[in-house]
Tab-separated table of C-alpha atoms (C1' of nucleotides) in Angstrom:
chain	number	residue	atom	x	y	z
M	1	MET	CA	-12.446	7.169	6.970
M	2	ARG	CA	-15.963	6.401	5.838
M	3	GLY	CA	-16.687	5.967	2.113
M	4	THR	CA	-13.355	4.476	1.255
M	5	ARG	CA	-13.254	3.295	-2.330
M	6	TRP	CA	-12.073	-0.249	-1.592
M	7	LEU	CA	-10.430	-2.352	-4.247
M	8	SER	CA	-12.606	-4.753	-6.206
M	9	ALA	CA	-11.638	-8.418	-6.169
M	10	ASP	CA	-10.024	-7.999	-9.579
M	11	GLU	CA	-8.149	-4.908	-8.570
M	12	GLN	CA	-6.875	-6.573	-5.452
M	13	ARG	CA	-5.673	-9.597	-7.370
M	14	ILE	CA	-3.926	-7.359	-9.893
M	15	TRP	CA	-2.376	-5.227	-7.206
M	16	ARG	CA	-0.943	-8.251	-5.467
M	17	THR	CA	0.345	-9.704	-8.702
M	18	TYR	CA	2.072	-6.429	-9.359
M	19	LEU	CA	3.640	-6.357	-5.905
M	20	GLN	CA	4.842	-9.900	-6.187
M	21	ALA	CA	6.329	-9.455	-9.645
M	22	ASN	CA	7.950	-6.286	-8.507
M	23	GLN	CA	9.596	-7.911	-5.570
M	24	LEU	CA	10.805	-10.620	-7.893
M	25	LEU	CA	12.366	-8.143	-10.321
M	26	ARG	CA	13.959	-6.089	-7.600
M	27	ASP	CA	15.425	-9.132	-5.891
M	28	ALA	CA	16.695	-10.599	-9.147
M	29	LEU	CA	18.401	-7.397	-10.261
M	30	ASP	CA	19.908	-6.603	-6.895
M	31	ARG	CA	21.219	-10.105	-6.450
M	32	GLN	CA	22.694	-10.310	-9.923
M	33	LEU	CA	24.435	-6.948	-9.703
M	34	GLN	CA	25.633	-7.484	-6.174
M	35	ARG	CA	27.080	-10.829	-7.134
M	36	ASP	CA	28.673	-9.825	-10.436
M	37	ALA	CA	29.573	-6.187	-9.872
M	38	GLY	CA	29.543	-5.698	-6.115
M	39	MET	CA	26.950	-2.931	-6.177
M	40	PRO	CA	23.214	-2.588	-5.683
M	41	HIS	CA	20.945	-1.709	-8.559
M	42	GLY	CA	20.543	1.910	-7.513
M	43	TYR	CA	24.270	2.487	-7.763
M	44	TYR	CA	24.402	0.950	-11.197
M	45	ILE	CA	21.779	3.402	-12.389
M	46	ILE	CA	23.762	6.327	-11.053
M	47	LEU	CA	26.820	5.225	-12.992
M	48	ALA	CA	24.750	4.518	-16.092
M	49	MET	CA	23.057	7.925	-16.110
M	50	LEU	CA	26.346	9.723	-15.530
M	51	SER	CA	27.929	7.809	-18.396
M	52	GLU	CA	25.347	9.201	-20.795
M	53	ALA	CA	25.544	12.799	-19.636
M	54	PRO	CA	27.670	15.360	-21.466
M	55	GLY	CA	31.143	15.256	-19.969
M	56	ARG	CA	29.951	12.260	-17.943
M	57	SER	CA	28.900	14.878	-15.415
M	58	MET	CA	25.793	16.195	-13.719
M	59	THR	CA	24.966	18.284	-10.689
M	60	MET	CA	23.732	16.319	-7.719
M	61	SER	CA	20.212	17.654	-8.092
M	62	GLN	CA	20.002	16.875	-11.804
M	63	LEU	CA	21.289	13.430	-11.026
M	64	ALA	CA	18.808	12.986	-8.198
M	65	ARG	CA	15.920	13.821	-10.520
M	66	THR	CA	17.304	11.557	-13.231
M	67	VAL	CA	17.542	8.519	-10.997
M	68	SER	CA	14.394	9.317	-8.962
M	69	SER	CA	16.346	9.609	-5.756
M	70	SER	CA	15.986	11.796	-2.709
M	71	PRO	CA	18.874	14.225	-2.261
M	72	SER	CA	19.871	12.381	0.869
M	73	ARG	CA	19.958	8.948	-0.701
M	74	LEU	CA	21.964	10.247	-3.608
M	75	SER	CA	24.396	12.030	-1.348
M	76	HIS	CA	25.088	8.885	0.647
M	77	ALA	CA	25.357	6.822	-2.512
M	78	VAL	CA	27.725	9.162	-4.318
M	79	ALA	CA	29.857	9.410	-1.189
M	80	LYS	CA	30.247	5.668	-1.348
M	81	LEU	CA	30.889	5.635	-5.092
M	82	GLU	CA	33.497	8.334	-4.592
M	83	ARG	CA	35.241	6.264	-1.946
M	84	ALA	CA	35.305	3.417	-4.474
M	85	GLY	CA	36.935	5.770	-6.981
M	86	TRP	CA	34.131	5.505	-9.519
M	87	VAL	CA	32.822	9.061	-9.216
M	88	ARG	CA	34.445	12.390	-8.372
M	89	ARG	CA	32.766	15.467	-6.949
M	90	ARG	CA	33.759	19.081	-7.376
M	91	ARG	CA	32.215	22.457	-6.801
M	92	HIS	CA	30.170	24.084	-9.560
M	93	GLU	CA	32.115	27.022	-10.971
M	94	THR	CA	29.396	29.638	-11.169
M	95	ASP	CA	26.825	28.396	-8.644
M	96	GLY	CA	28.618	27.912	-5.368
M	97	ARG	CA	25.774	25.833	-3.946
M	98	ALA	CA	25.920	23.133	-6.560
M	99	THR	CA	28.160	20.075	-6.720
M	100	ILE	CA	29.108	18.355	-9.949
M	101	ALA	CA	29.502	14.592	-9.977
M	102	THR	CA	31.670	13.066	-12.694
M	103	LEU	CA	32.085	9.438	-13.693
M	104	THR	CA	35.761	8.443	-13.573
M	105	ASP	CA	37.475	6.153	-16.054
M	106	ASP	CA	37.484	3.430	-13.432
M	107	GLY	CA	33.776	3.971	-12.943
M	108	PHE	CA	33.194	3.711	-16.657
M	109	ASP	CA	35.142	0.461	-16.823
M	110	VAL	CA	33.198	-1.075	-13.976
M	111	LEU	CA	29.966	-0.041	-15.651
M	112	ALA	CA	31.024	-1.465	-19.019
M	113	GLU	CA	31.905	-4.700	-17.317
M	114	ALA	CA	28.629	-4.931	-15.461
M	115	ALA	CA	26.327	-3.895	-18.287
M	116	PRO	CA	26.024	-7.090	-20.366
M	117	GLY	CA	25.094	-9.296	-17.425
M	118	HIS	CA	22.659	-6.718	-16.164
M	119	VAL	CA	20.938	-6.290	-19.512
M	120	GLU	CA	20.719	-10.033	-19.885
M	121	GLU	CA	19.020	-10.227	-16.501
M	122	VAL	CA	16.531	-7.488	-17.347
M	123	ARG	CA	15.675	-9.255	-20.553
M	124	SER	CA	15.256	-12.661	-19.086
M	125	VAL	CA	13.157	-11.571	-16.165
M	126	LEU	CA	11.005	-8.876	-17.735
M	127	PHE	CA	11.020	-8.704	-21.534
M	128	ASP	CA	11.342	-12.355	-22.463
M	129	PRO	CA	8.099	-13.425	-20.771
M	130	LEU	CA	6.130	-10.688	-22.563
M	131	THR	CA	4.788	-10.366	-26.075
M	132	PRO	CA	5.831	-7.282	-28.076
M	133	GLU	CA	2.309	-5.977	-27.653
M	134	GLN	CA	2.521	-6.356	-23.886
M	135	VAL	CA	5.853	-4.546	-23.842
M	136	ARG	CA	4.210	-1.653	-25.641
M	137	GLN	CA	1.304	-1.680	-23.184
M	138	LEU	CA	3.725	-1.764	-20.279
M	139	GLY	CA	5.317	1.426	-21.522
M	140	GLU	CA	2.003	3.188	-21.897
M	141	ILE	CA	0.732	2.064	-18.530
M	142	PHE	CA	3.652	3.422	-16.574
M	143	THR	CA	3.806	6.549	-18.659
M	144	ALA	CA	0.242	7.123	-17.525
M	145	VAL	CA	1.191	6.433	-13.924
M	146	LEU	CA	3.971	9.002	-14.094
M	147	ALA	CA	1.920	11.629	-15.897
M	148	PRO	CA	0.235	13.177	-12.836
M	149	HIS	CA	3.647	13.772	-11.269
M	150	ASP	CA	5.329	15.635	-14.110
M	151	ASP	CA	5.576	18.745	-12.100
M	152	ARG	CA	4.233	20.970	-14.733
M	153	PRO	CA	1.524	22.305	-12.437
M	154	GLY	CA	-1.769	20.647	-13.232
M	155	PRO	CA	-5.088	22.449	-13.667
M	156	PRO	CA	-5.876	24.313	-10.454
M	157	SER	CA	-8.464	22.365	-8.514
W	1	MET	CA	30.194	-11.359	-22.803
W	2	ARG	CA	29.998	-11.121	-26.551
W	3	GLY	CA	26.638	-11.298	-28.319
W	4	THR	CA	24.704	-9.550	-25.587
W	5	ARG	CA	21.140	-8.882	-26.643
W	6	TRP	CA	21.122	-5.176	-25.833
W	7	LEU	CA	17.898	-3.307	-25.300
W	8	SER	CA	16.412	-1.473	-28.254
W	9	ALA	CA	15.758	2.237	-27.852
W	10	ASP	CA	12.082	1.510	-27.196
W	11	GLU	CA	12.845	-1.188	-24.679
W	12	GLN	CA	15.267	1.037	-22.865
W	13	ARG	CA	12.770	3.858	-22.670
W	14	ILE	CA	10.107	1.486	-21.385
W	15	TRP	CA	12.442	-0.066	-18.849
W	16	ARG	CA	13.361	3.330	-17.453
W	17	THR	CA	9.768	4.418	-17.328
W	18	TYR	CA	8.986	1.299	-15.392
W	19	LEU	CA	11.826	1.876	-12.938
W	20	GLN	CA	10.817	5.458	-12.396
W	21	ALA	CA	7.151	4.678	-11.859
W	22	ASN	CA	8.102	1.902	-9.549
W	23	GLN	CA	10.244	4.101	-7.421
W	24	LEU	CA	7.396	6.560	-7.299
W	25	LEU	CA	4.904	3.947	-6.114
W	26	ARG	CA	7.246	2.486	-3.558
W	27	ASP	CA	8.127	5.876	-2.145
W	28	ALA	CA	4.505	6.992	-2.022
W	29	LEU	CA	3.306	3.866	-0.245
W	30	ASP	CA	6.136	3.726	2.219
W	31	ARG	CA	5.827	7.385	3.082
W	32	GLN	CA	2.063	7.241	3.500
W	33	LEU	CA	2.126	4.159	5.711
W	34	GLN	CA	5.094	5.302	7.735
W	35	ARG	CA	3.405	8.621	8.368
W	36	ASP	CA	-0.086	7.326	9.132
W	37	ALA	CA	0.564	3.931	10.670
W	38	GLY	CA	4.203	3.983	11.717
W	39	MET	CA	5.181	0.985	9.633
W	40	PRO	CA	6.773	0.313	6.252
W	41	HIS	CA	4.781	-1.210	3.432
W	42	GLY	CA	6.275	-4.674	3.879
W	43	TYR	CA	5.002	-4.852	7.430
W	44	TYR	CA	1.533	-3.831	6.385
W	45	ILE	CA	1.438	-6.705	3.919
W	46	ILE	CA	2.449	-9.168	6.593
W	47	LEU	CA	-0.407	-8.038	8.814
W	48	ALA	CA	-2.837	-8.025	5.898
W	49	MET	CA	-1.989	-11.562	4.779
W	50	LEU	CA	-2.196	-12.873	8.324
W	51	SER	CA	-5.583	-11.238	8.775
W	52	GLU	CA	-6.983	-13.231	5.860
W	53	ALA	CA	-5.538	-16.583	6.884
W	54	PRO	CA	-7.630	-19.135	8.793
W	55	GLY	CA	-7.214	-18.429	12.486
W	56	ARG	CA	-5.280	-15.319	11.451
W	57	SER	CA	-2.301	-17.657	11.531
W	58	MET	CA	0.371	-19.040	9.226
W	59	THR	CA	3.703	-20.753	9.573
W	60	MET	CA	6.680	-18.543	8.919
W	61	SER	CA	7.509	-20.299	5.678
W	62	GLN	CA	3.949	-20.085	4.344
W	63	LEU	CA	3.953	-16.436	5.275
W	64	ALA	CA	7.316	-15.879	3.619
W	65	ARG	CA	6.044	-17.329	0.364
W	66	THR	CA	2.815	-15.339	0.604
W	67	VAL	CA	4.545	-12.001	1.011
W	68	SER	CA	7.467	-12.841	-1.313
W	69	SER	CA	9.999	-12.443	1.451
W	70	SER	CA	13.226	-14.199	2.266
W	71	PRO	CA	13.088	-16.198	5.500
W	72	SER	CA	15.586	-13.827	7.018
W	73	ARG	CA	13.694	-10.671	6.166
W	74	LEU	CA	10.495	-12.154	7.479
W	75	SER	CA	12.123	-13.300	10.673
W	76	HIS	CA	13.463	-9.840	11.415
W	77	ALA	CA	10.149	-8.252	10.502
W	78	VAL	CA	8.006	-10.555	12.615
W	79	ALA	CA	10.394	-10.121	15.524
W	80	LYS	CA	9.719	-6.409	15.334
W	81	LEU	CA	5.970	-6.854	14.915
W	82	GLU	CA	5.987	-9.152	17.919
W	83	ARG	CA	7.775	-6.539	20.009
W	84	ALA	CA	5.055	-4.110	18.961
W	85	GLY	CA	2.446	-6.611	20.168
W	86	TRP	CA	0.828	-7.009	16.761
W	87	VAL	CA	1.867	-10.605	16.125
W	88	ARG	CA	2.539	-13.581	18.386
W	89	ARG	CA	4.717	-16.595	17.609
W	90	ARG	CA	4.425	-20.097	18.970
W	91	ARG	CA	5.793	-23.508	18.145
W	92	HIS	CA	3.923	-25.725	15.686
W	93	GLU	CA	2.323	-28.591	17.595
W	94	THR	CA	3.197	-31.483	15.323
W	95	ASP	CA	6.228	-30.186	13.406
W	96	GLY	CA	8.776	-29.026	15.909
W	97	ARG	CA	10.719	-27.090	13.308
W	98	ALA	CA	7.890	-24.805	12.304
W	99	THR	CA	6.768	-21.570	13.943
W	100	ILE	CA	3.230	-20.259	13.722
W	101	ALA	CA	2.688	-16.522	13.545
W	102	THR	CA	-0.688	-15.172	14.646
W	103	LEU	CA	-2.132	-11.697	14.237
W	104	THR	CA	-3.173	-10.311	17.632
W	105	ASP	CA	-6.277	-8.224	18.259
W	106	ASP	CA	-4.079	-5.170	18.597
W	107	GLY	CA	-2.494	-6.036	15.265
W	108	PHE	CA	-5.889	-6.362	13.667
W	109	ASP	CA	-6.950	-2.986	14.998
W	110	VAL	CA	-3.846	-1.275	13.704
W	111	LEU	CA	-4.408	-2.881	10.330
W	112	ALA	CA	-8.055	-1.851	10.207
W	113	GLU	CA	-7.048	1.683	11.041
W	114	ALA	CA	-4.350	1.802	8.393
W	115	ALA	CA	-6.280	0.140	5.597
W	116	PRO	CA	-8.483	2.946	4.272
W	117	GLY	CA	-5.662	5.439	3.882
W	118	HIS	CA	-3.490	2.812	2.290
W	119	VAL	CA	-6.119	1.739	-0.203
W	120	GLU	CA	-6.805	5.346	-1.059
W	121	GLU	CA	-3.122	5.834	-1.783
W	122	VAL	CA	-2.905	2.733	-3.976
W	123	ARG	CA	-5.892	3.923	-5.917
W	124	SER	CA	-4.754	7.455	-6.412
W	125	VAL	CA	-1.243	6.576	-7.454
W	126	LEU	CA	-1.822	3.457	-9.549
W	127	PHE	CA	-5.435	2.754	-10.523
W	128	ASP	CA	-6.789	6.250	-11.001
W	129	PRO	CA	-4.365	7.183	-13.775
W	130	LEU	CA	-5.206	4.022	-15.744
W	131	THR	CA	-8.127	3.062	-17.941
W	132	PRO	CA	-9.998	-0.139	-17.037
W	133	GLU	CA	-8.451	-1.746	-20.085
W	134	GLN	CA	-4.969	-0.814	-18.918
W	135	VAL	CA	-5.685	-2.230	-15.478
W	136	ARG	CA	-6.606	-5.512	-17.108
W	137	GLN	CA	-3.442	-5.453	-19.200
W	138	LEU	CA	-1.380	-4.695	-16.119
W	139	GLY	CA	-2.677	-7.843	-14.493
W	140	GLU	CA	-1.893	-9.985	-17.493
W	141	ILE	CA	1.546	-8.524	-17.955
W	142	PHE	CA	2.712	-9.279	-14.451
W	143	THR	CA	1.029	-12.643	-14.422
W	144	ALA	CA	3.202	-13.420	-17.427
W	145	VAL	CA	6.273	-12.116	-15.639
W	146	LEU	CA	5.599	-14.378	-12.680
W	147	ALA	CA	4.758	-17.437	-14.731
W	148	PRO	CA	8.309	-18.705	-15.292
W	149	HIS	CA	8.868	-18.686	-11.530
W	150	ASP	CA	5.920	-20.771	-10.448
W	151	ASP	CA	8.106	-23.498	-9.164
W	152	ARG	CA	6.319	-26.242	-10.879
W	153	PRO	CA	9.481	-27.525	-12.475
W	154	GLY	CA	9.617	-26.437	-16.083
W	155	PRO	CA	10.476	-28.662	-19.037
W	156	PRO	CA	13.967	-30.088	-18.533
W	157	SER	CA	16.392	-28.163	-20.695
X	1	DG	C1'	23.078	46.504	0.337
X	2	DG	C1'	20.663	43.878	3.752
X	3	DT	C1'	17.447	40.548	4.787
X	4	DA	C1'	14.077	36.628	4.010
X	5	DG	C1'	13.219	32.796	1.734
X	6	DA	C1'	14.368	29.434	-1.715
X	7	DT	C1'	17.748	26.272	-3.449
X	8	DG	C1'	21.665	22.752	-3.325
X	9	DG	C1'	23.758	19.674	-0.645
X	10	DT	C1'	25.444	16.978	3.495
X	11	DT	C1'	25.250	14.607	7.909
X	12	DG	C1'	24.010	11.338	11.767
X	13	DA	C1'	20.866	8.489	13.997
X	14	DG	C1'	17.859	4.853	13.557
X	15	DG	C1'	15.738	1.193	11.131
X	16	DG	C1'	15.185	-2.436	7.463
X	17	DC	C1'	17.487	-5.721	4.403
X	18	DT	C1'	21.027	-9.121	2.807
X	19	DC	C1'	24.216	-12.557	3.364
X	20	DA	C1'	26.424	-16.148	5.728
X	21	DA	C1'	26.517	-18.910	9.515
X	22	DG	C1'	24.231	-21.043	12.998
X	23	DT	C1'	20.530	-24.071	15.853
X	24	DG	C1'	17.274	-27.499	16.167
X	25	DT	C1'	13.973	-30.746	14.197
X	26	DG	C1'	12.187	-34.224	10.900
X	27	DC	C1'	12.867	-38.029	7.720
X	28	DG	C1'	14.778	-41.757	4.673
X	29	DG	C1'	17.920	-45.503	4.293
X	30	DC	C1'	20.575	-48.875	6.348
Y	1	DG	C1'	18.355	-47.098	16.301
Y	2	DC	C1'	21.495	-44.167	13.928
Y	3	DC	C1'	23.482	-41.318	10.333
Y	4	DG	C1'	23.105	-37.937	6.976
Y	5	DC	C1'	20.634	-34.700	4.779
Y	6	DA	C1'	16.866	-31.627	4.157
Y	7	DC	C1'	13.952	-28.334	6.221
Y	8	DA	C1'	12.299	-24.339	9.301
Y	9	DC	C1'	13.862	-20.690	11.360
Y	10	DT	C1'	17.016	-17.294	13.784
Y	11	DT	C1'	20.950	-14.379	14.440
Y	12	DG	C1'	24.568	-10.726	13.810
Y	13	DA	C1'	27.329	-7.858	10.958
Y	14	DG	C1'	27.338	-4.679	7.538
Y	15	DC	C1'	25.114	-1.978	4.171
Y	16	DC	C1'	21.520	1.083	2.368
Y	17	DC	C1'	17.793	4.151	3.132
Y	18	DT	C1'	14.820	7.590	5.536
Y	19	DC	C1'	14.000	11.495	8.209
Y	20	DA	C1'	15.119	15.630	10.378
Y	21	DA	C1'	18.385	18.934	11.183
Y	22	DC	C1'	21.804	21.555	9.448
Y	23	DC	C1'	25.103	24.721	6.585
Y	24	DA	C1'	26.118	27.480	2.636
Y	25	DT	C1'	24.882	30.036	-1.272
Y	26	DC	C1'	21.879	32.449	-4.312
Y	27	DT	C1'	17.862	35.558	-5.424
Y	28	DA	C1'	14.189	38.925	-4.842
Y	29	DC	C1'	12.748	42.634	-2.813
Y	30	DC	C1'	12.648	46.777	-0.367
DNA sequence: GGTAGATGGTTGAGGGCTCAAGTGTGCGGC
DNA sequence: GCCGCACACTTGAGCCCTCAACCATCTACC
């Protein structure tokens, strides 16, 4: 591939800093949640998003979009959460293709128990080291990163 | 845990934006590299870091620190890369505990082949959507996130 | 009302990662 | 010289994820 737009020295340094920090955050969150709540971070998010949904319920595909998961990953994950008794699945009443996942009371309790430690971890590893201005910038930066993928179709090229 | 410092509405929104963007980046990179080079992103980084080291070589523990990996993860990964013929391992000459990993010529070729597509992907998904000012901010933000973990021992609490 | 394609979801195989436990080597103190 | 501990690394089991294949249902269209 001739004419590749290589990264400048600055860009490369920034990219690597980002990767490293990212790995740090991911490891910290996964370790903390695994230790204190016996679940990986991705599972926590599933429970958290369900807990905020009306009726503590969502279809699998809504849920997949909400937690940025592939259908397959979500299916495996919810199967596991269901075995743990934290989520229940049932058929959608009017659309026979869809499945509705619901957070159980047990699931809610586990989530409530895990939340404070998790939030504390997020704070200490991400927000505490940043100034309020940097937090604001962080939000804008990743909003910009996501923008091209909001699947409102972009201008036809 | 009473007295938890919960996230404000803004912080929560920003945190979720970050998680979502992150998942997007990770998925995009892994998919692109898996498709075009038959390896996950973590393996690419290992090859890339080795390629820049003197003699294209590093001890396993240096390498682990460089790519932010646990010893175990790295060991598994290098074992696989060695089976593929892209890396060789040999004993350190003066420290019998250490192992030196070296990028092979085949490994270098694979890396050189994969690099342009990978860089293009990084650009299109991360740098292109950002202004130069935001790129600079990104670097400073994650430098700040990493700072508390530079294991120069901090002030004794 | 029948058919083609889109949509919603699951499954199994294969691979990567974590955690805990293990091996072997170096080093400081006695 | 030996003992104990730290260090460098590896291993295996189990878990999570990806990818591709699959089934079922819905929808549009003729």
